[in-house]
Every structure is written in C-alpha cells, then in structure tokens.
GROMACS .gro file of C-alpha atoms in nm:
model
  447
    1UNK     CA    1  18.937  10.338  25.468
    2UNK     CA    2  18.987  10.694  25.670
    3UNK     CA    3  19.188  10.919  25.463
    4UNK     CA    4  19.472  10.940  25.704
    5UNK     CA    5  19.509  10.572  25.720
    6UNK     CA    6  19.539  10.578  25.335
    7UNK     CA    7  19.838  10.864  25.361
    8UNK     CA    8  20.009  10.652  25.673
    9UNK     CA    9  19.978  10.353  25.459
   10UNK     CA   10  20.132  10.546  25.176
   11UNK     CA   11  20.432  10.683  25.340
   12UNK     CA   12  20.551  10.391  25.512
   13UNK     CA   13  20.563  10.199  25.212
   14UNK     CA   14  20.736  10.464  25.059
   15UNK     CA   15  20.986  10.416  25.315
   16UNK     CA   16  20.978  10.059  25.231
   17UNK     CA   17  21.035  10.082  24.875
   18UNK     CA   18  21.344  10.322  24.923
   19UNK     CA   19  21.193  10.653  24.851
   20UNK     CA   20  21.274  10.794  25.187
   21UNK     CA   21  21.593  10.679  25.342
   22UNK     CA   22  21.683  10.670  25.727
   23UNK     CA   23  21.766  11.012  25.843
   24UNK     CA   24  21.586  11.175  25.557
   25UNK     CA   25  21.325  11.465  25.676
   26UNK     CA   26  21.002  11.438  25.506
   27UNK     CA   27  20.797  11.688  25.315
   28UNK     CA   28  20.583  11.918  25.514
   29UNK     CA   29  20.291  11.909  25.584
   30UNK     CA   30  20.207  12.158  25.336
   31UNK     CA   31  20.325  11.989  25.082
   32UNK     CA   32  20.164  11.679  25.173
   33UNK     CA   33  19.829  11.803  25.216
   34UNK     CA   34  19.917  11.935  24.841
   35UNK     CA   35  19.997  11.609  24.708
   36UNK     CA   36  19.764  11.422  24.833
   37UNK     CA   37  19.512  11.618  24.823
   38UNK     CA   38  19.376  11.595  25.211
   39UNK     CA   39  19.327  11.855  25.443
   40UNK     CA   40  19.604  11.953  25.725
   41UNK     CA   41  19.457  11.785  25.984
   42UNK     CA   42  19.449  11.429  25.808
   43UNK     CA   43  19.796  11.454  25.716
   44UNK     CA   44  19.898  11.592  26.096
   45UNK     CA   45  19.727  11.283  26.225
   46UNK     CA   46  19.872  11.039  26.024
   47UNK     CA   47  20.241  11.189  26.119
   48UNK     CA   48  20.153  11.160  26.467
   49UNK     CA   49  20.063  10.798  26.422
   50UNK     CA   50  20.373  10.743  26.251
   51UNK     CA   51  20.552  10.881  26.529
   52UNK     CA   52  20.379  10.667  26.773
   53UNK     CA   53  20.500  10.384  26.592
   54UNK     CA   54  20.841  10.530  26.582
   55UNK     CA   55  20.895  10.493  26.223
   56UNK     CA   56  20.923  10.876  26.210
   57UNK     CA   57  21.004  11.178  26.458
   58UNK     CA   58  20.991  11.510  26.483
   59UNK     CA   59  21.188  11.800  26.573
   60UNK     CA   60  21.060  12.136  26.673
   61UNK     CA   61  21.049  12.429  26.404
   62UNK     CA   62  21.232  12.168  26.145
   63UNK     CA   63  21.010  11.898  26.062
   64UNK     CA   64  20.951  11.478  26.068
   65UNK     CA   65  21.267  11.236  25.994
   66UNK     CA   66  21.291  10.881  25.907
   67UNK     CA   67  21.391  10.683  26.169
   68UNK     CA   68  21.636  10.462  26.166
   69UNK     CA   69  21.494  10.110  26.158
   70UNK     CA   70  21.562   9.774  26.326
   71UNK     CA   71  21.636   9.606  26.058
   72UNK     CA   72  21.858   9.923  25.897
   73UNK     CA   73  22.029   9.995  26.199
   74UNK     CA   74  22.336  10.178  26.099
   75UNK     CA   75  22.640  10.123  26.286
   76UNK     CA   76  22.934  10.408  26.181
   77UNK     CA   77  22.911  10.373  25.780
   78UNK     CA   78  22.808  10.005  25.770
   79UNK     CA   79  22.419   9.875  25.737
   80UNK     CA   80  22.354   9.612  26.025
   81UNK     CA   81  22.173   9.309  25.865
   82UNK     CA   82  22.039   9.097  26.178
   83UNK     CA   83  21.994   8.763  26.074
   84UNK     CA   84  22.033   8.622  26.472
   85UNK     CA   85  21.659   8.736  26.610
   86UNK     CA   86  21.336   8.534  26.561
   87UNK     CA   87  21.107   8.830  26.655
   88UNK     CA   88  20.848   8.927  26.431
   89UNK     CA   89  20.982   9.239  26.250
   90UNK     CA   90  20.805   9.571  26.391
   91UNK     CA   91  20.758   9.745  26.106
   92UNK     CA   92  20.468   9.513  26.040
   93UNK     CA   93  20.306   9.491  26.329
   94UNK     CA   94  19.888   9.591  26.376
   95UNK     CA   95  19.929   9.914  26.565
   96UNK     CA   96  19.642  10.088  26.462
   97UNK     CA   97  19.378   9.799  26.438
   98UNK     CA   98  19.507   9.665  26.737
   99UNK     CA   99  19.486   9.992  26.946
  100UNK     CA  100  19.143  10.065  26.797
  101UNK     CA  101  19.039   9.650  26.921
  102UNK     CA  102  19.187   9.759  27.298
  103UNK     CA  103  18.948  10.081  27.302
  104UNK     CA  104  18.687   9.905  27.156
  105UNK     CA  105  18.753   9.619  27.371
  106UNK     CA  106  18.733   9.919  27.722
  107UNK     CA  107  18.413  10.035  27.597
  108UNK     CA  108  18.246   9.701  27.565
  109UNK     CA  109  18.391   9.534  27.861
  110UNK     CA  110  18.437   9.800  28.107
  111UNK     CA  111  18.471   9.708  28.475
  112UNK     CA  112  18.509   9.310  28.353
  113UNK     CA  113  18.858   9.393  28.217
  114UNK     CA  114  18.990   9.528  28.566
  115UNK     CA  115  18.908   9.223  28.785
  116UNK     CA  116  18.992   8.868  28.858
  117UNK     CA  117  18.882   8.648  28.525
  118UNK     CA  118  18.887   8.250  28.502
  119UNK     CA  119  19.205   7.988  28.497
  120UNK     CA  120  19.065   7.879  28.181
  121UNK     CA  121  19.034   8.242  28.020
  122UNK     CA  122  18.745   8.546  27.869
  123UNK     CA  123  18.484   8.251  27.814
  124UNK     CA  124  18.399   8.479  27.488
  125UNK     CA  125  18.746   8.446  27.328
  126UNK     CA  126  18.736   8.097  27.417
  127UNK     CA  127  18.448   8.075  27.169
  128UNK     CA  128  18.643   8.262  26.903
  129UNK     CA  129  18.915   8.080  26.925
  130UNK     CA  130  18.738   7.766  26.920
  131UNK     CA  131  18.618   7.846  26.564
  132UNK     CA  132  18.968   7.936  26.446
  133UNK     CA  133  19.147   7.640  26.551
  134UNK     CA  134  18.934   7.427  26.239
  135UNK     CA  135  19.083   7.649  26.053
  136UNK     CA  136  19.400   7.438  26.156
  137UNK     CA  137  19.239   7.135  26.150
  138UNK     CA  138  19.195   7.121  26.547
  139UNK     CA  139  18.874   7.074  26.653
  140UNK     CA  140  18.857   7.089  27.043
  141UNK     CA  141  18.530   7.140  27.310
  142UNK     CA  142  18.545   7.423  27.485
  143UNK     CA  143  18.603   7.323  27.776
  144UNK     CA  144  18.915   7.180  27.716
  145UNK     CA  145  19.074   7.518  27.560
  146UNK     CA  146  19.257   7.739  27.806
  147UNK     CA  147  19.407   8.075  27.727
  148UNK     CA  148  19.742   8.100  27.857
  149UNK     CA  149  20.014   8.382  27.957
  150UNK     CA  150  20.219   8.276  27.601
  151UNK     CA  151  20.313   7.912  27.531
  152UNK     CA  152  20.608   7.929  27.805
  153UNK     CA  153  20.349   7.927  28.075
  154UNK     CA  154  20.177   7.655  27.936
  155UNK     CA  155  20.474   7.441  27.902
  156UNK     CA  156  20.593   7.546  28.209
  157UNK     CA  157  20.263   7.421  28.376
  158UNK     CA  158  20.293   7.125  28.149
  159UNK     CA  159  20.652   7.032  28.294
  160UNK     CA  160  20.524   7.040  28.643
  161UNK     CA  161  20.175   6.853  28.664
  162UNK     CA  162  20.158   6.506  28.740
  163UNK     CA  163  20.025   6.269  28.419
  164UNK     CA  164  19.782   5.980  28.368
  165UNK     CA  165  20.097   5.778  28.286
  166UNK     CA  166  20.274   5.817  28.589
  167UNK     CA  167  20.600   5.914  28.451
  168UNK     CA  168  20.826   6.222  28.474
  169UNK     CA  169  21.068   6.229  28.207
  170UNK     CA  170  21.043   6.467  27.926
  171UNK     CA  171  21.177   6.398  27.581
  172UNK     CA  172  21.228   6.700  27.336
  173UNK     CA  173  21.405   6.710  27.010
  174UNK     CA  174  21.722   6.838  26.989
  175UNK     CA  175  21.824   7.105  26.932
  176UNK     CA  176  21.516   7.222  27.055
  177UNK     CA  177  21.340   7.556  27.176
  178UNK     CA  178  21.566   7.743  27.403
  179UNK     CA  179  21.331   7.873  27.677
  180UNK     CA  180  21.191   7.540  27.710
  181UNK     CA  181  21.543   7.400  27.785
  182UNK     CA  182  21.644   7.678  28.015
  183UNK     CA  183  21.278   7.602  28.194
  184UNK     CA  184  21.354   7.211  28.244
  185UNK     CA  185  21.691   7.272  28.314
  186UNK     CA  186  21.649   7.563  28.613
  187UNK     CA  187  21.309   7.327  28.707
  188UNK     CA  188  21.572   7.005  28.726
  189UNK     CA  189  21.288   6.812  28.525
  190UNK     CA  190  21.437   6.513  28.430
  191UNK     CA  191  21.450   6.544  28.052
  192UNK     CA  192  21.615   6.387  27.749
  193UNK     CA  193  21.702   6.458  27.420
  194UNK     CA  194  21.682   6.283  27.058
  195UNK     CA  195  21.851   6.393  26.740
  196UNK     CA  196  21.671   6.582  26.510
  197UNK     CA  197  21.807   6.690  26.172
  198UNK     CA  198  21.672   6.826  25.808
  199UNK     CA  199  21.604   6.469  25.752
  200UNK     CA  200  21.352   6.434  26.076
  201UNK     CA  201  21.442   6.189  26.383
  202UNK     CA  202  21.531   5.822  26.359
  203UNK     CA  203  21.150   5.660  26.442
  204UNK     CA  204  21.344   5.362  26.564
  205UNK     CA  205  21.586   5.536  26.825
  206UNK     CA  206  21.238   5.710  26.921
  207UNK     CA  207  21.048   5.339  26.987
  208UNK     CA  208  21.363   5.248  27.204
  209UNK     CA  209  21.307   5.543  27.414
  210UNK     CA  210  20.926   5.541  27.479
  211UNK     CA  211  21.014   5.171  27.511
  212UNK     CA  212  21.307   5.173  27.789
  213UNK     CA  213  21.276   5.529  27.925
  214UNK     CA  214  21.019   5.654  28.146
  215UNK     CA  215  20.888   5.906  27.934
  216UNK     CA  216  20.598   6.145  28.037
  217UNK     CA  217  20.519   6.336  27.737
  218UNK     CA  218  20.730   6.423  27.376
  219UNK     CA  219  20.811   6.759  27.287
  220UNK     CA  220  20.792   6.805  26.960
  221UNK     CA  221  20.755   7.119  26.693
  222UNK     CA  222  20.645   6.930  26.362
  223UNK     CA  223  20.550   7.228  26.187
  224UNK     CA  224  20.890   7.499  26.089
  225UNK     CA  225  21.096   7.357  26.350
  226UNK     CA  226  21.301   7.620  26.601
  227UNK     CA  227  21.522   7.625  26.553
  228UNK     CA  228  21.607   7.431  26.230
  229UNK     CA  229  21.342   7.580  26.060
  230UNK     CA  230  21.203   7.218  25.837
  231UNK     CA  231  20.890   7.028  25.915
  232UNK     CA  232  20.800   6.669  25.944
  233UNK     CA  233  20.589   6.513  25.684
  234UNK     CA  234  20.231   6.342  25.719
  235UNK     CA  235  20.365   5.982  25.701
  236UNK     CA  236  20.652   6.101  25.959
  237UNK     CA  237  20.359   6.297  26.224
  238UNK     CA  238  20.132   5.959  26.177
  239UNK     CA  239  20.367   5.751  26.261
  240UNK     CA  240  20.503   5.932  26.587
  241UNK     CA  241  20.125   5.963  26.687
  242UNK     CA  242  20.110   5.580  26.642
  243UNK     CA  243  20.425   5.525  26.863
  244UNK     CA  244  20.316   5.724  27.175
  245UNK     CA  245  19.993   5.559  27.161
  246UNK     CA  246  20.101   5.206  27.180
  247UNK     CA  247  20.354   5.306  27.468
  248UNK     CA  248  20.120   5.543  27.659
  249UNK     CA  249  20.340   5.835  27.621
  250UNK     CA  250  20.222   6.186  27.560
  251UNK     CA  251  20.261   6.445  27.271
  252UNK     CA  252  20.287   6.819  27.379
  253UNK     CA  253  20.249   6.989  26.959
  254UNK     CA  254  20.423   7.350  26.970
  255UNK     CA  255  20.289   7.455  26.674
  256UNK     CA  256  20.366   7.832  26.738
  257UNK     CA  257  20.425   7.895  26.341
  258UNK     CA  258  20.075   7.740  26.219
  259UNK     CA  259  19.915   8.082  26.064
  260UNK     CA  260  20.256   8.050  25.825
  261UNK     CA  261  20.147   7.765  25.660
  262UNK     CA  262  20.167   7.739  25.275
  263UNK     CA  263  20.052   7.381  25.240
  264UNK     CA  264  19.699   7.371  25.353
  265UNK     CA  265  19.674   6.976  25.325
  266UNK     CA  266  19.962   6.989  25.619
  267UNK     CA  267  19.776   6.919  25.926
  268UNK     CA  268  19.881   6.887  26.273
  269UNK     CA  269  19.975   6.592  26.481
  270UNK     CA  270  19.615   6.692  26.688
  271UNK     CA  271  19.390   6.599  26.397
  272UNK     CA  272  19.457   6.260  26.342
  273UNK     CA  273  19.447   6.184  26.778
  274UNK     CA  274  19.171   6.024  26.949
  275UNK     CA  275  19.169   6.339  27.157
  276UNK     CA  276  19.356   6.156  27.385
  277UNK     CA  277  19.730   6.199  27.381
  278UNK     CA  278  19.809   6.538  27.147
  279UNK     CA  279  19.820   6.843  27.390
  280UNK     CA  280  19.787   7.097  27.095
  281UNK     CA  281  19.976   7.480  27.169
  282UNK     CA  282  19.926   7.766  26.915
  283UNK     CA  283  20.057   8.089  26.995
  284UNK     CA  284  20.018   8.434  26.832
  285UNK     CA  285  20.355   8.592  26.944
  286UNK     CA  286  20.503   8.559  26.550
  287UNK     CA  287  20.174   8.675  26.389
  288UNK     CA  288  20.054   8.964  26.534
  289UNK     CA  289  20.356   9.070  26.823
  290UNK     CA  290  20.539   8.903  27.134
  291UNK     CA  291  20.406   9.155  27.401
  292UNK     CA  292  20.050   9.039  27.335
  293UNK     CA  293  20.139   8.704  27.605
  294UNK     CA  294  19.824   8.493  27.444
  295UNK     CA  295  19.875   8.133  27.386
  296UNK     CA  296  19.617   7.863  27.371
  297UNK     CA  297  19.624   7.505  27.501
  298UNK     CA  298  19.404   7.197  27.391
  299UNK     CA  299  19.421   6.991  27.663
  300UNK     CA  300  19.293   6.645  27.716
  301UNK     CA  301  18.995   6.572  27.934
  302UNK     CA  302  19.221   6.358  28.204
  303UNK     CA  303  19.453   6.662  28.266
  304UNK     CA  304  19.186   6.988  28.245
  305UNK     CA  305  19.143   6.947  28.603
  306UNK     CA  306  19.502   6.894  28.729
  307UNK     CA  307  19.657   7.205  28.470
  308UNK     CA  308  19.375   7.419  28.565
  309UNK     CA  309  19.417   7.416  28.937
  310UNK     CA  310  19.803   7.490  28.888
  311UNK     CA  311  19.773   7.745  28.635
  312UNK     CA  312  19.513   7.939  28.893
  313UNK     CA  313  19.763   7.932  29.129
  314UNK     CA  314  20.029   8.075  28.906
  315UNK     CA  315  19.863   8.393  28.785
  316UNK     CA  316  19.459   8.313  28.826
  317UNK     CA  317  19.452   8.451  28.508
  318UNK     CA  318  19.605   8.620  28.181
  319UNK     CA  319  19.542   8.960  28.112
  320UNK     CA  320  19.176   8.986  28.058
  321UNK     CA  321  19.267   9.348  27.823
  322UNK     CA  322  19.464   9.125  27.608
  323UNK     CA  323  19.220   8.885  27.572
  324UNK     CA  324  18.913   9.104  27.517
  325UNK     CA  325  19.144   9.331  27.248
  326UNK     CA  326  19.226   8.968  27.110
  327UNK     CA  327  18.873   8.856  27.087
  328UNK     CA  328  18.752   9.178  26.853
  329UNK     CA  329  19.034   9.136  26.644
  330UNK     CA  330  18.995   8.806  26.538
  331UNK     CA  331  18.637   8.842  26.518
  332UNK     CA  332  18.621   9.124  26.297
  333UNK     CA  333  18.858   9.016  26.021
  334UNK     CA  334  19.151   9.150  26.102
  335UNK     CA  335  19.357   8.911  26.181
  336UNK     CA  336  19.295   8.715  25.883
  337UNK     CA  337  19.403   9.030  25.689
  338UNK     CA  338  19.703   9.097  25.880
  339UNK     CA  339  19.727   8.689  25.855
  340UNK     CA  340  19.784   8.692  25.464
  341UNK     CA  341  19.988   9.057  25.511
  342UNK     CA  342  20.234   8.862  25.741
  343UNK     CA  343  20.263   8.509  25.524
  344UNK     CA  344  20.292   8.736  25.184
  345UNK     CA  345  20.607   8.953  25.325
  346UNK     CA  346  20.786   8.623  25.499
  347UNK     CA  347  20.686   8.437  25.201
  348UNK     CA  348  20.871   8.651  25.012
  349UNK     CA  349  21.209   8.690  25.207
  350UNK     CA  350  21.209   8.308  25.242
  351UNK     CA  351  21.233   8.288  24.894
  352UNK     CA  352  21.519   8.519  24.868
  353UNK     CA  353  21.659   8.359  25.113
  354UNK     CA  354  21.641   8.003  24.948
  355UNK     CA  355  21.747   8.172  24.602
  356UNK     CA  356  22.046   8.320  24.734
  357UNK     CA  357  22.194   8.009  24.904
  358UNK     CA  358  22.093   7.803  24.587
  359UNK     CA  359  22.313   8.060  24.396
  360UNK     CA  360  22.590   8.056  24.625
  361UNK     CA  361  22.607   7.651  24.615
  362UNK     CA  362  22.603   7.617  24.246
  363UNK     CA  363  22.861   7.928  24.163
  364UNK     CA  364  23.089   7.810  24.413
  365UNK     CA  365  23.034   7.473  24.408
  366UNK     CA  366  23.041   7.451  24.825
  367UNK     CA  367  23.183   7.178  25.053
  368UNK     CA  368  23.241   7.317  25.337
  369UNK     CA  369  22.882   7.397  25.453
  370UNK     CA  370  22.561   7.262  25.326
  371UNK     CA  371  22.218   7.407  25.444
  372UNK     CA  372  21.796   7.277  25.491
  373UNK     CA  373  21.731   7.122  25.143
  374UNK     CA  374  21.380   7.263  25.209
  375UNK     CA  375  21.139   7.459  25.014
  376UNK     CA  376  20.865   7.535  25.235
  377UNK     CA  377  21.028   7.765  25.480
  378UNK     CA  378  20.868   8.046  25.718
  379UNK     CA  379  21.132   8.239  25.793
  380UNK     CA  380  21.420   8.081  25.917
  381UNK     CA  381  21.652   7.788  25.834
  382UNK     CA  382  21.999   7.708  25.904
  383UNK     CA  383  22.364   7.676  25.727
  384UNK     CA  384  22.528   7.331  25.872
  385UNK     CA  385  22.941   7.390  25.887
  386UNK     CA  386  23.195   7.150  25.829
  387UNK     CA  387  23.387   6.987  26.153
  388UNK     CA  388  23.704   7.187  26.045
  389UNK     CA  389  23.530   7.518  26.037
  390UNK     CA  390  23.478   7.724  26.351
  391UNK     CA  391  23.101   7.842  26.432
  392UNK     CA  392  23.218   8.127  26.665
  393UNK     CA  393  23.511   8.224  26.462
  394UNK     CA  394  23.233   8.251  26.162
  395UNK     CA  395  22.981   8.446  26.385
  396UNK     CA  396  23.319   8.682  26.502
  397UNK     CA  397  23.383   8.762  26.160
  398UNK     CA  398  23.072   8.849  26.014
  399UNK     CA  399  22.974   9.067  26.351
  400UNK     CA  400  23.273   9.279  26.203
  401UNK     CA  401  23.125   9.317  25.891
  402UNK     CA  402  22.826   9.414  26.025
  403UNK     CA  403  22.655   9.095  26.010
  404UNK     CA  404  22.420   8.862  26.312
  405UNK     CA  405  22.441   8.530  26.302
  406UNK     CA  406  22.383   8.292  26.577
  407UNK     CA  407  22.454   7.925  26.677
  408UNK     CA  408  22.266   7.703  26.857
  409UNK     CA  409  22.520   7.603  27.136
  410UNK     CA  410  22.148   7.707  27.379
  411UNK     CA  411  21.907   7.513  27.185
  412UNK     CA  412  22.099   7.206  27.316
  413UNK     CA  413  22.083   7.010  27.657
  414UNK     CA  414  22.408   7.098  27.859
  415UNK     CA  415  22.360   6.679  27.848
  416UNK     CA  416  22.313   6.648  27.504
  417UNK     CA  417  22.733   6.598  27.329
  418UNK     CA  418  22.594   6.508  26.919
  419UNK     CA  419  22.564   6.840  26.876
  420UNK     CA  420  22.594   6.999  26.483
  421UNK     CA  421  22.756   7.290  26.460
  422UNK     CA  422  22.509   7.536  26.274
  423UNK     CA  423  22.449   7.910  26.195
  424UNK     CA  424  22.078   8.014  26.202
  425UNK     CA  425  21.954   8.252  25.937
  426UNK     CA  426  21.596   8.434  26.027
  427UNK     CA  427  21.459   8.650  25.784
  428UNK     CA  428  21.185   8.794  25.993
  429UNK     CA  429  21.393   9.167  26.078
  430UNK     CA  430  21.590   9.167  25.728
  431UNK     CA  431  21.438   9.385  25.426
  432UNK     CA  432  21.442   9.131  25.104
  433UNK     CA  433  21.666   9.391  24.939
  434UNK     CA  434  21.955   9.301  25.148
  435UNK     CA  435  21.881   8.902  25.196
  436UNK     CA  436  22.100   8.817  24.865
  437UNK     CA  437  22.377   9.024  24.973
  438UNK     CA  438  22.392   8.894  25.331
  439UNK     CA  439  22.398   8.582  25.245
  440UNK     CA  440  22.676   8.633  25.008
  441UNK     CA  441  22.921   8.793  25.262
  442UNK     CA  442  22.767   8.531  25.521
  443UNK     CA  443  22.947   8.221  25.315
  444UNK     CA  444  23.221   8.457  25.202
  445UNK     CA  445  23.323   8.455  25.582
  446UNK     CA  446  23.263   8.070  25.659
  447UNK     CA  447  23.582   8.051  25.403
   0.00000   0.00000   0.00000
C-alpha cells in the first residue's frame, strides 16, 4: 500500500476511534511527517485527500480541522443521532479506489465512454457481472442481463411493459418500498397491496389474490425487507415461487441488500425458478454509494425484447463512465474488499442495535411497543407501537432531543387502511458508540 494511503487510513480511524473530535485541528504537518515517519509530501497528500472527502478542512496560516460528520452533526450543545435515513453512511464509502477505477477506466476506454452505448449496457461489465451474480446463487445468460440507471428505472420500465400474462395489476407487500409506491401511484398503475409483518405474509390471502385478481407480476423484497428490515425463509420463498407458477403470475425479486448477507445457504427466490417467472434486481446503491445509478436486471427471455426497446427509449443508455469505473472495480478485487469492510461495520451496529433493545425489553419489562424478533439484521429494523401511543407525537419528541426517527405512513398505499403504526431504526449513519444510548432515550420517549 502507498505510504500516504497508510497515513489517510490511519487518521481517519483515529477519528473513528475518538482520538480526534469534531472541530479539533490536527497536528501539522511537521509533526506528522515526525510521527510517522514519511516525508512532507506524503503526509500533504494524504490531507488533501482527506479534504476531498470532506472529513477534514483547512484554513489558511492555521491548519486542518475535523469536520463535523453526518452522523455527529451537532446541533447547539446536543449530538444529532439520525436513525431516519437508509443511505449508506459516507464515511465509508470507496473514494480513492473508486476515483483511481474512473481514471483507469478514461485511459482504457477513451472515446467509448463519451458516446451512445447499448440498451442492454458496456457488454464487458455485462460479463463481470455475470460471474458475480453465482456468487448469489443467480446464474443468468448474458443476454438476458441489462444494466440499468439504479433499480427505480428498472421497475419503472417493469411497471409499464406489457406481460406474457396479459394482466396489469401489480401486487407489492405492504408496507413496501417508497419510491416504488410513489412511481405506481403518479403512473396510476393499478396496484394492490398485501400485509406483510415480522412474521412474513399470509400464503393463503396471497393464493386468493393471484387466484381472483388480475395480477401481472408480485413485488416482493425477500431478503432484509424495506422497510421492516426481516427476511422470508427458504420454505416461505419456495412456496411463493410455487404459487405464481401455478397461477401464471410474475415475481419481480428486489434484492437490493444481497452483498449483506450473513447466511450464505440463504438463496434467492431466482435460484430455485425455471428461469421463467423470477425477474431478479440487485443494486449496488447500499454497498459501494447511491450516486453510482448501476442496477442490474435478470430478465426472462419472453420480456428481453419488449423491456429493451422501452428502456432505449428512456435514456438509450446508463452512464457508460459508471459502468466502465464499475467494471475495474469489481474485477480487480475491490469490491469484494470493500464488500467484507461494509458487512463487518453494519454487522457490528446491528448487533448493538439488537443488544440494546434486548436490554431495554428485559429491564423494563415493555408493553407498550414490541420490535423484529430477528437476529439476522443488515441495518435496519423497526419498533411496532401500541394503538394508544402516538407515532408522530413519539417522532416530535425525540426530534427535540436530538433524535430521527421515522414512520412509515409513505411506505403504504394511500389505498392500503391495515396499516401498523411503526418507528424505523437504520443504523447505517449512526457510530456504534451512540446506538445503546439512542435507543435508550428512543423508548424513554415512546413512554
């Protein structure tokens, strides 16, 4: 590793551990070429990459500072803990190996980066990505993989196109994914909703409506559900396969949160299809960072024809710099290693997370909330609230105390009335040193 990588790497997880603060100015660089024993110039260019990634700044004839951080954001005396957003937390996101893939990706490609690609996507990340997804148990031809601007524009696409079944309504769970909603909803798609809790969805309620309804394809998320945060088991994913087979219907598999997997024997709907009726989406905004707009889509051979003349005539094609960048990353390692940097860090705020409600349920002895009786989290679950006690009220209160929380009031169909009423918790922009004490002042407030 370059020497100034090793010193960035060393002072942001000094920052990490606590031994610079927010606001605190840093050594100079004297002093840091003295300590760790590296010329002025390494340590000048790992400050100034530090600064490009805004987790320091400097001021002229004074020094560098600590910046204040998302997830440390300090509002008057108070430390804002943002349990509300889903983002991947910035602090851990691949600037460097990233920016050296883009460059890399410029000098290889050149002029083929600045001009119209394909509807189906750079032909050689195709091939890459084709190799990855057996990692997740999806094995696909290639020509039925299509790179996609982010999994909205594939569903979007998805929503639209006419299917071998001949039907239009779509089914998702519920609550659901919010963007999706919003999508069907401003699209006036017709679109219904079934129940889903901690427990799963009643099988039988989901027979009568593949049965009676005229449903065109199922939305589901089996794997660390958004936003409930659970996951449905093998039996549970068999079975719904089994169902939309003998009724003809469709399975559209979000399975945006696969690279978080801990159980590696839990496979997707896809991989136990006949290739047939699982359109399989994967998408790399929660692994490596949301701007990157790369999703994939497995689609089945009787719709590659009809979703890739409308997605040509959305956008002709997704950012061929993205892709290319995309492409050298994966293939030289580095997103496995930022793959097992990612699940280690969530891995371990989940279980703070699950530790501190545990804690708070057994001291207190709790009735008037329960939450996800779940182990296997990724980063988020939820706190259900008892009829009597006021989601907004809750969310009010703890915004005073410096607290985000959010409901779910828009992960639900304005036509959907069995609503729960639930507080999300994500982890994925709060430091594990503060997860036990959020929490704590989170169920203080619910009383």
């Amino acid at each position: 590793m370059y020497k100034y990588l090793s010193l960035l790497n060393e002072i942001e997880n000094m920052i990490k551990s606590g031994n610079y603060r927010q606001g605190q100015k840093l050594p100079s660089i004297r002093n840091l070429s003295e300590s760790y024993h590296c010329n002025k110039s390494t340590v000048i260019r790992a400050l100034a990459e530090l600064e490009r990634k805004h987790v320091i700044y400097s001021l002229p004839k004074s020094g560098y500072y600590i910046v204040t951080s998302k997830t440390e954001f300090i509002r008057g005396d108070k430390l804002l803990l943002d349990f509300s957003s889903s983002s991947p937390d910035p602090a851990v996101f691949p600037y460097l190996d990233f920016q050296h893939c883009i460059n890399q990706a410029i000098d290889i490609y050149k002029n083929d980066l600045f001009i119209y690609g394909t509807p189906r996507g750079l032909p050689s990340l195709i091939d890459v990505v084709q190799k990855q997804l057996t990692n997740y148990q999806v094995f696909a031809k290639k020509e039925n993989i299509f790179i996609t601007s982010g999994i909205q524009q594939a569903l979007s696409i998805l929503a639209v196109i006419p299917f071998p079944n001949n039907r239009e309504t779509i089914l998702i769970e519920q609550p659901g994914y919010h963007l999706f909603i919003e999508s069907l909803q401003a699209l006036q798609v017709p679109v219904l909703g079934i129940k889903r809790t901690s427990k799963g969805i009643d099988l039988l309620e989901l027979e009568r409506m593949f049965k009676e309804e005229t449903i065109k394809f199922f939305y589901t998320m089996p794997r660390y559900h958004n936003p409930l945060g659970t996951s449905y088991s093998q039996e549970e994913k068999k079975k719904i396969l089994e169902l939309t087979q003998k009724y003809n219907v469709f399975i559209v598999e979000d399975d945006y949160l696969a690279d978080f997997e801990q159980n590696s024997k839990a496979d997707p709907i896809y991989s136990y299809d006949d290739f047939t009726h699982v359109i399989y989406l994967k998408s790399y905004s929660k692994i490596i960072f949301p701007g990157l707009r790369i999703g994939i889509a497995v689609i089945p051979d009787t719709l590659t024809e009809i979703f890739s003349q409308y997605k040509s005539i959305l956008d002709i094609d997704s950012s061929m710099l993205s892709q290319a960048a995309l492409e050298i990353y994966i293939k030289n390692g580095m997103f496995e290693r930022h793959k097992e940097k990612m699940k280690a860090t969530y891995f371990s705020r989940a279980n703070s997370l699950i530790l501190a409600l545990e804690n708070e349920q057994k001291e207190h002895n709790l009735a008037n909330f329960s939450y996800a009786p779940v182990k296997n989290i990724a980063f988020h679950t939820y706190i259900e609230l008892n009829e009597q006690i006021s989601c907004d009220k809750v969310i009010h209160r703890l915004k005073d105390k410096s607290i985000i929380v959010d409901g779910v009031n828009n992960n639900y169909l304005h036509s959907f009335l069995e609503r729960d009423s639930i507080l999300k918790l994500n982890i994925s922009n709060v430091e594990k040193e503060y997860i036990e004490a959020g929490i704590s002042e989170i169920v203080k407030q619910i009383y």
